[in-house]
């Protein structure tokens, strides 16, 4: 019986050791602007009067789980799961529960500010909204005038969120071609790899799969709804066999039947060897392949002729060849109810795009596509969309891309990537900007809910970039490291203080959900839509004057049809005029009763009242089995050809391998005395956005660096010793966690800690910042950040 | 009048600690790692990389076991620890003198000191918050992503917990001590 882990033992053994005890932070005393840490009376729920419950959607991570907010006397006292939402299945994770601490965080951005000191110094003066808008207007007009109406002299950046598109409408109306979002530090390669191979980024039917290979994904810690909930009710010999492939022993490994400690960055060799076994032993679904594959014979002969044998892969991956053979056979024995889990992480190795292609093809060999227990495309409830305003500015230059260069065999691509995706390459763009390789001057920057100083490898370079920008406008809720380099700070309302654009969630059980405002925005904060409405109202006419001055096309049009008519097409205020609630009502107007259901219950789907059933206190049924969208295309992939694309000659034209193959350059050895730096996620934190959350820091106040126990012993490192981690680009400091859960030649710590912003009371220099030391490696296809390609040194300090 | 207990499908637990945060929010528990009514127990992993014992890293959600024969209640000199009408082991802060006998007597280490009231505190199955409002789940059960917990009346043969305990095997912690816990770990 191992359950005898006592409170004391638990505390001793826990990384979550805290010295924070006693800082009582309860909702009421956070309403003041001071950092009052006075102990309050017990703040349990049910003590206030005037109680109401408002359905909303969580924003503590990307999942958007449905929550019910309990409000007592105008204060949110509790967030509970909203059982009506099929995606989040009646649950809220620790971060979802801690949303209240984010709302009442005393460090929140409270009013508009203009920089008063040097960039990064953290000195700002409080201004009125109009003063802030005036400042932005003046600087924007100056830059646009000097750049002769080249709208692309401004860069727009956004993090993920329900209002990301609202901000993007500002970028589109403004007319810049420079858009950088989270994609290139997020899931660009996985989405694109599956996109070109299967025609879409599929979901996984974790409720019915019998065999799951989870490689480089960690659903017990990087929670994705509903995958996490569906999977772990069925592991441990309860219906789903789980093979976890990860260089670290994660919480997912703890729930697996088999854990395979793979060498970082070699998953592609593992998949190719699985494929080799399946092809040579002819275990694949021959009927499915004959009907649904393109380029199968070429791929088959490539894999076989290259001798991607289990023995070959074993030497590269450190996974025993017998295990590879066994897994390949077991997977195909369970197919099509077998899943090679796609995952949705950042790019780790330079071969990630090819890895995703190989995974998608392997999945197809078992026929587990668009079918129960396999990968599924599902259905999506359509929303009414409106035309966005995207005026044509003749003087606006194209996106600031790298130079076109000749790749091998006369093929062309760009100097830092083969394909420029809509979200761009953060590292590529930033480095070109710093190296003076821009085709024109980019002088201003609007940032929404995005923290590139923390989220993009090589923080020092991102800081340099922000310092070089003449105008940086940041819209955010927290004084992040990035906000410290802003010239103007515009405080956004917290997610519990605003109604966001309604969103449709596709899948097996499609639904529509809405984030409803729970309480009025505190301080002087506003939803981004309201911020942009006011800002564009002030900007619209003056910047049109600049267009009039330089844009000959516009001049001609005005002569022909008059200024009023032309201005109507250039009025950047247009997309923001309507209020959010009204906008949402229109978007769902084709579904009777939807707007009301979304406002009062948070969730809507056709026949919800008929279909939704509570099966037990914990379990609910959202759709009857016969209505679940397991198969929507008769098992065919969503590619234009309707087939799994093994061999893409159009990729070859851009200098990309047309089929997934292993290249010698993917192999590496770690120099003596160095360690492979690994980063990753955690169930209690979502990147840097949650690093100052008091309730989450209560569980783990700082991140720790995992060092193999034997190595730690050799180096005289003990638990909680301070360690300096350094690479060619920087240094960071954090405490040690010696453990056997990591290889002797690797170190790991979770992302999102070690912020340098002094305005973050708790996050300031708490733990280490991975991106201070991760080097700016990019993968060759999209220029996405390759985050596991850095070797580091460690020393006790 | 009920006899409340809880069944834990502990193999579902992924150690995400949603229950810990939900408990603290619902019941207004102080911050600090030594202030918690519930927790997830883990042991140090056994073996050497890469040959590690998966079983040694099992997660055990834990808390007050609401024993039918609770040592904490027996040793309390002021009757501050008592069984309420629903057989829940409770602490009356008005009577507690912080002698800490109960903390030593509890074999499950389920008690801690609330620094505001300077008395001993522990899980009470959300009695004075959720149950008082007529809700049928505890905060930890409601929020759990993988639905580890089933809370309910052990005396009601129709309750879900009674049904589950009839249908599935379960164990109690430190059964040899004769404390008769009302928390059941489902096998």
mmCIF file with all atom_site columns, N, CA and C in Angstrom, chain A residues 189-243:
data_model
loop_
_atom_site.group_PDB
_atom_site.id
_atom_site.type_symbol
_atom_site.label_atom_id
_atom_site.label_alt_id
_atom_site.label_comp_id
_atom_site.label_asym_id
_atom_site.label_entity_id
_atom_site.label_seq_id
_atom_site.pdbx_PDB_ins_code
_atom_site.Cartn_x
_atom_site.Cartn_y
_atom_site.Cartn_z
_atom_site.occupancy
_atom_site.B_iso_or_equiv
_atom_site.pdbx_formal_charge
_atom_site.auth_seq_id
_atom_site.auth_comp_id
_atom_site.auth_asym_id
_atom_site.auth_atom_id
_atom_site.pdbx_PDB_model_num
ATOM 1   N N  . UNK A 1 189 ? 3.977   23.833 -37.006 1.00 0.00 ? 189 UNK A N  1
ATOM 2   C CA . UNK A 1 189 ? 4.414   22.658 -37.771 1.00 0.00 ? 189 UNK A CA 1
ATOM 3   C C  . UNK A 1 189 ? 3.460   21.477 -37.632 1.00 0.00 ? 189 UNK A C  1
ATOM 4   N N  . UNK A 1 190 ? 2.864   21.314 -36.458 1.00 0.00 ? 190 UNK A N  1
ATOM 5   C CA . UNK A 1 190 ? 1.959   20.174 -36.314 1.00 0.00 ? 190 UNK A CA 1
ATOM 6   C C  . UNK A 1 190 ? 0.682   20.413 -37.128 1.00 0.00 ? 190 UNK A C  1
ATOM 7   N N  . UNK A 1 191 ? 0.142   21.610 -37.066 1.00 0.00 ? 191 UNK A N  1
ATOM 8   C CA . UNK A 1 191 ? -1.082  21.889 -37.815 1.00 0.00 ? 191 UNK A CA 1
ATOM 9   C C  . UNK A 1 191 ? -0.822  21.788 -39.315 1.00 0.00 ? 191 UNK A C  1
ATOM 10  N N  . UNK A 1 192 ? 0.311   22.333 -39.765 1.00 0.00 ? 192 UNK A N  1
ATOM 11  C CA . UNK A 1 192 ? 0.611   22.291 -41.196 1.00 0.00 ? 192 UNK A CA 1
ATOM 12  C C  . UNK A 1 192 ? 0.992   20.895 -41.661 1.00 0.00 ? 192 UNK A C  1
ATOM 13  N N  . UNK A 1 193 ? 1.733   20.180 -40.842 1.00 0.00 ? 193 UNK A N  1
ATOM 14  C CA . UNK A 1 193 ? 2.141   18.824 -41.226 1.00 0.00 ? 193 UNK A CA 1
ATOM 15  C C  . UNK A 1 193 ? 0.926   17.933 -41.453 1.00 0.00 ? 193 UNK A C  1
ATOM 16  N N  . UNK A 1 194 ? -0.020  17.996 -40.519 1.00 0.00 ? 194 UNK A N  1
ATOM 17  C CA . UNK A 1 194 ? -1.261  17.237 -40.691 1.00 0.00 ? 194 UNK A CA 1
ATOM 18  C C  . UNK A 1 194 ? -2.107  17.840 -41.816 1.00 0.00 ? 194 UNK A C  1
ATOM 19  N N  . UNK A 1 195 ? -2.051  19.168 -41.921 1.00 0.00 ? 195 UNK A N  1
ATOM 20  C CA . UNK A 1 195 ? -2.847  19.858 -42.945 1.00 0.00 ? 195 UNK A CA 1
ATOM 21  C C  . UNK A 1 195 ? -2.502  19.390 -44.351 1.00 0.00 ? 195 UNK A C  1
ATOM 22  N N  . UNK A 1 196 ? -1.221  19.342 -44.669 1.00 0.00 ? 196 UNK A N  1
ATOM 23  C CA . UNK A 1 196 ? -0.861  18.963 -46.040 1.00 0.00 ? 196 UNK A CA 1
ATOM 24  C C  . UNK A 1 196 ? -1.012  17.451 -46.271 1.00 0.00 ? 196 UNK A C  1
ATOM 25  N N  . UNK A 1 197 ? -0.962  16.671 -45.200 1.00 0.00 ? 197 UNK A N  1
ATOM 26  C CA . UNK A 1 197 ? -0.994  15.221 -45.363 1.00 0.00 ? 197 UNK A CA 1
ATOM 27  C C  . UNK A 1 197 ? -2.415  14.662 -45.317 1.00 0.00 ? 197 UNK A C  1
ATOM 28  N N  . UNK A 1 198 ? -3.213  15.169 -44.357 1.00 0.00 ? 198 UNK A N  1
ATOM 29  C CA . UNK A 1 198 ? -4.586  14.678 -44.203 1.00 0.00 ? 198 UNK A CA 1
ATOM 30  C C  . UNK A 1 198 ? -5.631  15.727 -44.566 1.00 0.00 ? 198 UNK A C  1
ATOM 31  N N  . UNK A 1 199 ? -5.188  16.926 -44.898 1.00 0.00 ? 199 UNK A N  1
ATOM 32  C CA . UNK A 1 199 ? -6.129  17.971 -45.280 1.00 0.00 ? 199 UNK A CA 1
ATOM 33  C C  . UNK A 1 199 ? -6.746  18.706 -44.103 1.00 0.00 ? 199 UNK A C  1
ATOM 34  N N  . UNK A 1 200 ? -6.276  18.421 -42.923 1.00 0.00 ? 200 UNK A N  1
ATOM 35  C CA . UNK A 1 200 ? -6.802  19.123 -41.747 1.00 0.00 ? 200 UNK A CA 1
ATOM 36  C C  . UNK A 1 200 ? -6.097  18.629 -40.514 1.00 0.00 ? 200 UNK A C  1
ATOM 37  N N  . UNK A 1 201 ? -6.207  19.412 -39.474 1.00 0.00 ? 201 UNK A N  1
ATOM 38  C CA . UNK A 1 201 ? -5.617  19.009 -38.198 1.00 0.00 ? 201 UNK A CA 1
ATOM 39  C C  . UNK A 1 201 ? -6.715  18.283 -37.417 1.00 0.00 ? 201 UNK A C  1
ATOM 40  N N  . UNK A 1 202 ? -6.607  16.955 -37.314 1.00 0.00 ? 202 UNK A N  1
ATOM 41  C CA . UNK A 1 202 ? -7.732  16.179 -36.783 1.00 0.00 ? 202 UNK A CA 1
ATOM 42  C C  . UNK A 1 202 ? -7.801  16.201 -35.264 1.00 0.00 ? 202 UNK A C  1
ATOM 43  N N  . UNK A 1 203 ? -8.941  15.784 -34.741 1.00 0.00 ? 203 UNK A N  1
ATOM 44  C CA . UNK A 1 203 ? -9.068  15.528 -33.316 1.00 0.00 ? 203 UNK A CA 1
ATOM 45  C C  . UNK A 1 203 ? -8.949  14.027 -33.092 1.00 0.00 ? 203 UNK A C  1
ATOM 46  N N  . UNK A 1 204 ? -8.774  13.638 -31.834 1.00 0.00 ? 204 UNK A N  1
ATOM 47  C CA . UNK A 1 204 ? -8.593  12.218 -31.523 1.00 0.00 ? 204 UNK A CA 1
ATOM 48  C C  . UNK A 1 204 ? -9.790  11.735 -30.713 1.00 0.00 ? 204 UNK A C  1
ATOM 49  N N  . UNK A 1 205 ? -10.350 10.612 -31.097 1.00 0.00 ? 205 UNK A N  1
ATOM 50  C CA . UNK A 1 205 ? -11.479 10.051 -30.353 1.00 0.00 ? 205 UNK A CA 1
ATOM 51  C C  . UNK A 1 205 ? -10.950 9.225  -29.183 1.00 0.00 ? 205 UNK A C  1
ATOM 52  N N  . UNK A 1 206 ? -10.629 9.916  -28.113 1.00 0.00 ? 206 UNK A N  1
ATOM 53  C CA . UNK A 1 206 ? -10.012 9.251  -26.963 1.00 0.00 ? 206 UNK A CA 1
ATOM 54  C C  . UNK A 1 206 ? -11.018 8.447  -26.138 1.00 0.00 ? 206 UNK A C  1
ATOM 55  N N  . UNK A 1 207 ? -12.292 8.613  -26.448 1.00 0.00 ? 207 UNK A N  1
ATOM 56  C CA . UNK A 1 207 ? -13.306 7.850  -25.723 1.00 0.00 ? 207 UNK A CA 1
ATOM 57  C C  . UNK A 1 207 ? -13.391 6.417  -26.238 1.00 0.00 ? 207 UNK A C  1
ATOM 58  N N  . UNK A 1 208 ? -12.954 6.202  -27.464 1.00 0.00 ? 208 UNK A N  1
ATOM 59  C CA . UNK A 1 208 ? -13.134 4.881  -28.078 1.00 0.00 ? 208 UNK A CA 1
ATOM 60  C C  . UNK A 1 208 ? -11.863 4.215  -28.575 1.00 0.00 ? 208 UNK A C  1
ATOM 61  N N  . UNK A 1 209 ? -10.748 4.947  -28.592 1.00 0.00 ? 209 UNK A N  1
ATOM 62  C CA . UNK A 1 209 ? -9.505  4.334  -29.066 1.00 0.00 ? 209 UNK A CA 1
ATOM 63  C C  . UNK A 1 209 ? -9.074  3.239  -28.090 1.00 0.00 ? 209 UNK A C  1
ATOM 64  N N  . UNK A 1 210 ? -8.558  2.169  -28.639 1.00 0.00 ? 210 UNK A N  1
ATOM 65  C CA . UNK A 1 210 ? -8.114  1.052  -27.784 1.00 0.00 ? 210 UNK A CA 1
ATOM 66  C C  . UNK A 1 210 ? -6.610  1.084  -27.557 1.00 0.00 ? 210 UNK A C  1
ATOM 67  N N  . UNK A 1 211 ? -5.910  1.797  -28.424 1.00 0.00 ? 211 UNK A N  1
ATOM 68  C CA . UNK A 1 211 ? -4.446  1.791  -28.365 1.00 0.00 ? 211 UNK A CA 1
ATOM 69  C C  . UNK A 1 211 ? -3.967  3.186  -28.731 1.00 0.00 ? 211 UNK A C  1
ATOM 70  N N  . UNK A 1 212 ? -3.191  3.787  -27.856 1.00 0.00 ? 212 UNK A N  1
ATOM 71  C CA . UNK A 1 212 ? -2.766  5.172  -28.097 1.00 0.00 ? 212 UNK A CA 1
ATOM 72  C C  . UNK A 1 212 ? -1.264  5.309  -27.903 1.00 0.00 ? 212 UNK A C  1
ATOM 73  N N  . UNK A 1 213 ? -0.619  5.825  -28.939 1.00 0.00 ? 213 UNK A N  1
ATOM 74  C CA . UNK A 1 213 ? 0.796   6.184  -28.798 1.00 0.00 ? 213 UNK A CA 1
ATOM 75  C C  . UNK A 1 213 ? 0.825   7.686  -28.550 1.00 0.00 ? 213 UNK A C  1
ATOM 76  N N  . UNK A 1 214 ? 1.295   8.083  -27.386 1.00 0.00 ? 214 UNK A N  1
ATOM 77  C CA . UNK A 1 214 ? 1.394   9.497  -27.080 1.00 0.00 ? 214 UNK A CA 1
ATOM 78  C C  . UNK A 1 214 ? 2.869   9.841  -26.993 1.00 0.00 ? 214 UNK A C  1
ATOM 79  N N  . UNK A 1 215 ? 3.361   10.416 -28.094 1.00 0.00 ? 215 UNK A N  1
ATOM 80  C CA . UNK A 1 215 ? 4.786   10.720 -28.190 1.00 0.00 ? 215 UNK A CA 1
ATOM 81  C C  . UNK A 1 215 ? 4.960   12.228 -28.248 1.00 0.00 ? 215 UNK A C  1
ATOM 82  N N  . UNK A 1 216 ? 5.701   12.771 -27.339 1.00 0.00 ? 216 UNK A N  1
ATOM 83  C CA . UNK A 1 216 ? 5.911   14.214 -27.337 1.00 0.00 ? 216 UNK A CA 1
ATOM 84  C C  . UNK A 1 216 ? 4.641   14.983 -27.032 1.00 0.00 ? 216 UNK A C  1
ATOM 85  N N  . UNK A 1 217 ? 3.723   14.362 -26.356 1.00 0.00 ? 217 UNK A N  1
ATOM 86  C CA . UNK A 1 217 ? 2.526   15.055 -25.864 1.00 0.00 ? 217 UNK A CA 1
ATOM 87  C C  . UNK A 1 217 ? 2.318   14.580 -24.439 1.00 0.00 ? 217 UNK A C  1
ATOM 88  N N  . UNK A 1 218 ? 1.756   15.428 -23.632 1.00 0.00 ? 218 UNK A N  1
ATOM 89  C CA . UNK A 1 218 ? 1.700   15.162 -22.195 1.00 0.00 ? 218 UNK A CA 1
ATOM 90  C C  . UNK A 1 218 ? 0.334   15.569 -21.670 1.00 0.00 ? 218 UNK A C  1
ATOM 91  N N  . UNK A 1 219 ? -0.681  14.749 -22.002 1.00 0.00 ? 219 UNK A N  1
ATOM 92  C CA . UNK A 1 219 ? -2.047  15.164 -21.703 1.00 0.00 ? 219 UNK A CA 1
ATOM 93  C C  . UNK A 1 219 ? -2.401  15.178 -20.221 1.00 0.00 ? 219 UNK A C  1
ATOM 94  N N  . UNK A 1 220 ? -1.574  14.559 -19.382 1.00 0.00 ? 220 UNK A N  1
ATOM 95  C CA . UNK A 1 220 ? -1.869  14.642 -17.954 1.00 0.00 ? 220 UNK A CA 1
ATOM 96  C C  . UNK A 1 220 ? -1.452  16.000 -17.397 1.00 0.00 ? 220 UNK A C  1
ATOM 97  N N  . UNK A 1 221 ? -0.520  16.667 -18.069 1.00 0.00 ? 221 UNK A N  1
ATOM 98  C CA . UNK A 1 221 ? -0.048  17.962 -17.579 1.00 0.00 ? 221 UNK A CA 1
ATOM 99  C C  . UNK A 1 221 ? -0.405  19.101 -18.531 1.00 0.00 ? 221 UNK A C  1
ATOM 100 N N  . UNK A 1 222 ? -0.226  18.884 -19.816 1.00 0.00 ? 222 UNK A N  1
ATOM 101 C CA . UNK A 1 222 ? -0.677  19.873 -20.794 1.00 0.00 ? 222 UNK A CA 1
ATOM 102 C C  . UNK A 1 222 ? -2.111  19.479 -21.146 1.00 0.00 ? 222 UNK A C  1
ATOM 103 N N  . UNK A 1 223 ? -3.031  19.938 -20.326 1.00 0.00 ? 223 UNK A N  1
ATOM 104 C CA . UNK A 1 223 ? -4.416  19.473 -20.415 1.00 0.00 ? 223 UNK A CA 1
ATOM 105 C C  . UNK A 1 223 ? -5.090  20.007 -21.684 1.00 0.00 ? 223 UNK A C  1
ATOM 106 N N  . UNK A 1 224 ? -5.707  19.110 -22.441 1.00 0.00 ? 224 UNK A N  1
ATOM 107 C CA . UNK A 1 224 ? -6.532  19.507 -23.580 1.00 0.00 ? 224 UNK A CA 1
ATOM 108 C C  . UNK A 1 224 ? -7.896  18.858 -23.388 1.00 0.00 ? 224 UNK A C  1
ATOM 109 N N  . UNK A 1 225 ? -8.935  19.675 -23.469 1.00 0.00 ? 225 UNK A N  1
ATOM 110 C CA . UNK A 1 225 ? -10.279 19.128 -23.309 1.00 0.00 ? 225 UNK A CA 1
ATOM 111 C C  . UNK A 1 225 ? -10.870 18.843 -24.683 1.00 0.00 ? 225 UNK A C  1
ATOM 112 N N  . UNK A 1 226 ? -11.595 17.711 -24.873 1.00 0.00 ? 226 UNK A N  1
ATOM 113 C CA . UNK A 1 226 ? -11.910 16.694 -23.864 1.00 0.00 ? 226 UNK A CA 1
ATOM 114 C C  . UNK A 1 226 ? -10.906 15.539 -23.788 1.00 0.00 ? 226 UNK A C  1
ATOM 115 N N  . UNK A 1 227 ? -9.777  15.632 -24.503 1.00 0.00 ? 227 UNK A N  1
ATOM 116 C CA . UNK A 1 227 ? -8.861  14.485 -24.594 1.00 0.00 ? 227 UNK A CA 1
ATOM 117 C C  . UNK A 1 227 ? -8.403  13.987 -23.222 1.00 0.00 ? 227 UNK A C  1
ATOM 118 N N  . UNK A 1 228 ? -7.984  14.929 -22.378 1.00 0.00 ? 228 UNK A N  1
ATOM 119 C CA . UNK A 1 228 ? -7.454  14.545 -21.068 1.00 0.00 ? 228 UNK A CA 1
ATOM 120 C C  . UNK A 1 228 ? -8.496  13.771 -20.264 1.00 0.00 ? 228 UNK A C  1
ATOM 121 N N  . UNK A 1 229 ? -9.721  14.295 -20.250 1.00 0.00 ? 229 UNK A N  1
ATOM 122 C CA . UNK A 1 229 ? -10.747 13.656 -19.422 1.00 0.00 ? 229 UNK A CA 1
ATOM 123 C C  . UNK A 1 229 ? -11.137 12.298 -19.978 1.00 0.00 ? 229 UNK A C  1
ATOM 124 N N  . UNK A 1 230 ? -11.252 12.222 -21.304 1.00 0.00 ? 230 UNK A N  1
ATOM 125 C CA . UNK A 1 230 ? -11.666 10.961 -21.918 1.00 0.00 ? 230 UNK A CA 1
ATOM 126 C C  . UNK A 1 230 ? -10.611 9.876  -21.750 1.00 0.00 ? 230 UNK A C  1
ATOM 127 N N  . UNK A 1 231 ? -9.335  10.277 -21.890 1.00 0.00 ? 231 UNK A N  1
ATOM 128 C CA . UNK A 1 231 ? -8.270  9.280  -21.890 1.00 0.00 ? 231 UNK A CA 1
ATOM 129 C C  . UNK A 1 231 ? -8.043  8.650  -20.519 1.00 0.00 ? 231 UNK A C  1
ATOM 130 N N  . UNK A 1 232 ? -7.867  9.479  -19.496 1.00 0.00 ? 232 UNK A N  1
ATOM 131 C CA . UNK A 1 232 ? -7.360  8.922  -18.239 1.00 0.00 ? 232 UNK A CA 1
ATOM 132 C C  . UNK A 1 232 ? -8.416  8.205  -17.403 1.00 0.00 ? 232 UNK A C  1
ATOM 133 N N  . UNK A 1 233 ? -9.661  8.207  -17.887 1.00 0.00 ? 233 UNK A N  1
ATOM 134 C CA . UNK A 1 233 ? -10.663 7.347  -17.267 1.00 0.00 ? 233 UNK A CA 1
ATOM 135 C C  . UNK A 1 233 ? -10.528 5.925  -17.800 1.00 0.00 ? 233 UNK A C  1
ATOM 136 N N  . UNK A 1 234 ? -9.724  5.761  -18.862 1.00 0.00 ? 234 UNK A N  1
ATOM 137 C CA . UNK A 1 234 ? -9.678  4.456  -19.537 1.00 0.00 ? 234 UNK A CA 1
ATOM 138 C C  . UNK A 1 234 ? -8.295  3.822  -19.545 1.00 0.00 ? 234 UNK A C  1
ATOM 139 N N  . UNK A 1 235 ? -7.304  4.508  -18.965 1.00 0.00 ? 235 UNK A N  1
ATOM 140 C CA . UNK A 1 235 ? -5.952  3.928  -18.933 1.00 0.00 ? 235 UNK A CA 1
ATOM 141 C C  . UNK A 1 235 ? -5.865  2.909  -17.798 1.00 0.00 ? 235 UNK A C  1
ATOM 142 N N  . UNK A 1 236 ? -4.709  2.331  -17.630 1.00 0.00 ? 236 UNK A N  1
ATOM 143 C CA . UNK A 1 236 ? -4.473  1.338  -16.571 1.00 0.00 ? 236 UNK A CA 1
ATOM 144 C C  . UNK A 1 236 ? -5.400  0.129  -16.717 1.00 0.00 ? 236 UNK A C  1
ATOM 145 N N  . UNK A 1 237 ? -5.345  -0.456 -17.869 1.00 0.00 ? 237 UNK A N  1
ATOM 146 C CA . UNK A 1 237 ? -6.100  -1.680 -18.178 1.00 0.00 ? 237 UNK A CA 1
ATOM 147 C C  . UNK A 1 237 ? -7.608  -1.485 -18.058 1.00 0.00 ? 237 UNK A C  1
ATOM 148 N N  . UNK A 1 238 ? -8.096  -0.334 -18.460 1.00 0.00 ? 238 UNK A N  1
ATOM 149 C CA . UNK A 1 238 ? -9.543  -0.102 -18.407 1.00 0.00 ? 238 UNK A CA 1
ATOM 150 C C  . UNK A 1 238 ? -10.086 0.236  -19.790 1.00 0.00 ? 238 UNK A C  1
ATOM 151 N N  . UNK A 1 239 ? -9.428  -0.277 -20.817 1.00 0.00 ? 239 UNK A N  1
ATOM 152 C CA . UNK A 1 239 ? -9.970  -0.097 -22.159 1.00 0.00 ? 239 UNK A CA 1
ATOM 153 C C  . UNK A 1 239 ? -9.027  0.551  -23.150 1.00 0.00 ? 239 UNK A C  1
ATOM 154 N N  . UNK A 1 240 ? -8.097  1.361  -22.659 1.00 0.00 ? 240 UNK A N  1
ATOM 155 C CA . UNK A 1 240 ? -7.169  2.021  -23.575 1.00 0.00 ? 240 UNK A CA 1
ATOM 156 C C  . UNK A 1 240 ? -5.738  1.736  -23.151 1.00 0.00 ? 240 UNK A C  1
ATOM 157 N N  . UNK A 1 241 ? -4.977  1.133  -24.049 1.00 0.00 ? 241 UNK A N  1
ATOM 158 C CA . UNK A 1 241 ? -3.561  0.904  -23.763 1.00 0.00 ? 241 UNK A CA 1
ATOM 159 C C  . UNK A 1 241 ? -2.798  2.159  -24.171 1.00 0.00 ? 241 UNK A C  1
ATOM 160 N N  . UNK A 1 242 ? -1.973  2.656  -23.280 1.00 0.00 ? 242 UNK A N  1
ATOM 161 C CA . UNK A 1 242 ? -1.265  3.915  -23.530 1.00 0.00 ? 242 UNK A CA 1
ATOM 162 C C  . UNK A 1 242 ? 0.242   3.682  -23.568 1.00 0.00 ? 242 UNK A C  1
ATOM 163 N N  . UNK A 1 243 ? 0.833   4.065  -24.706 1.00 0.00 ? 243 UNK A N  1
ATOM 164 C CA . UNK A 1 243 ? 2.285   4.014  -24.857 1.00 0.00 ? 243 UNK A CA 1
ATOM 165 C C  . UNK A 1 243 ? 2.782   5.462  -24.809 1.00 0.00 ? 243 UNK A C  1
#
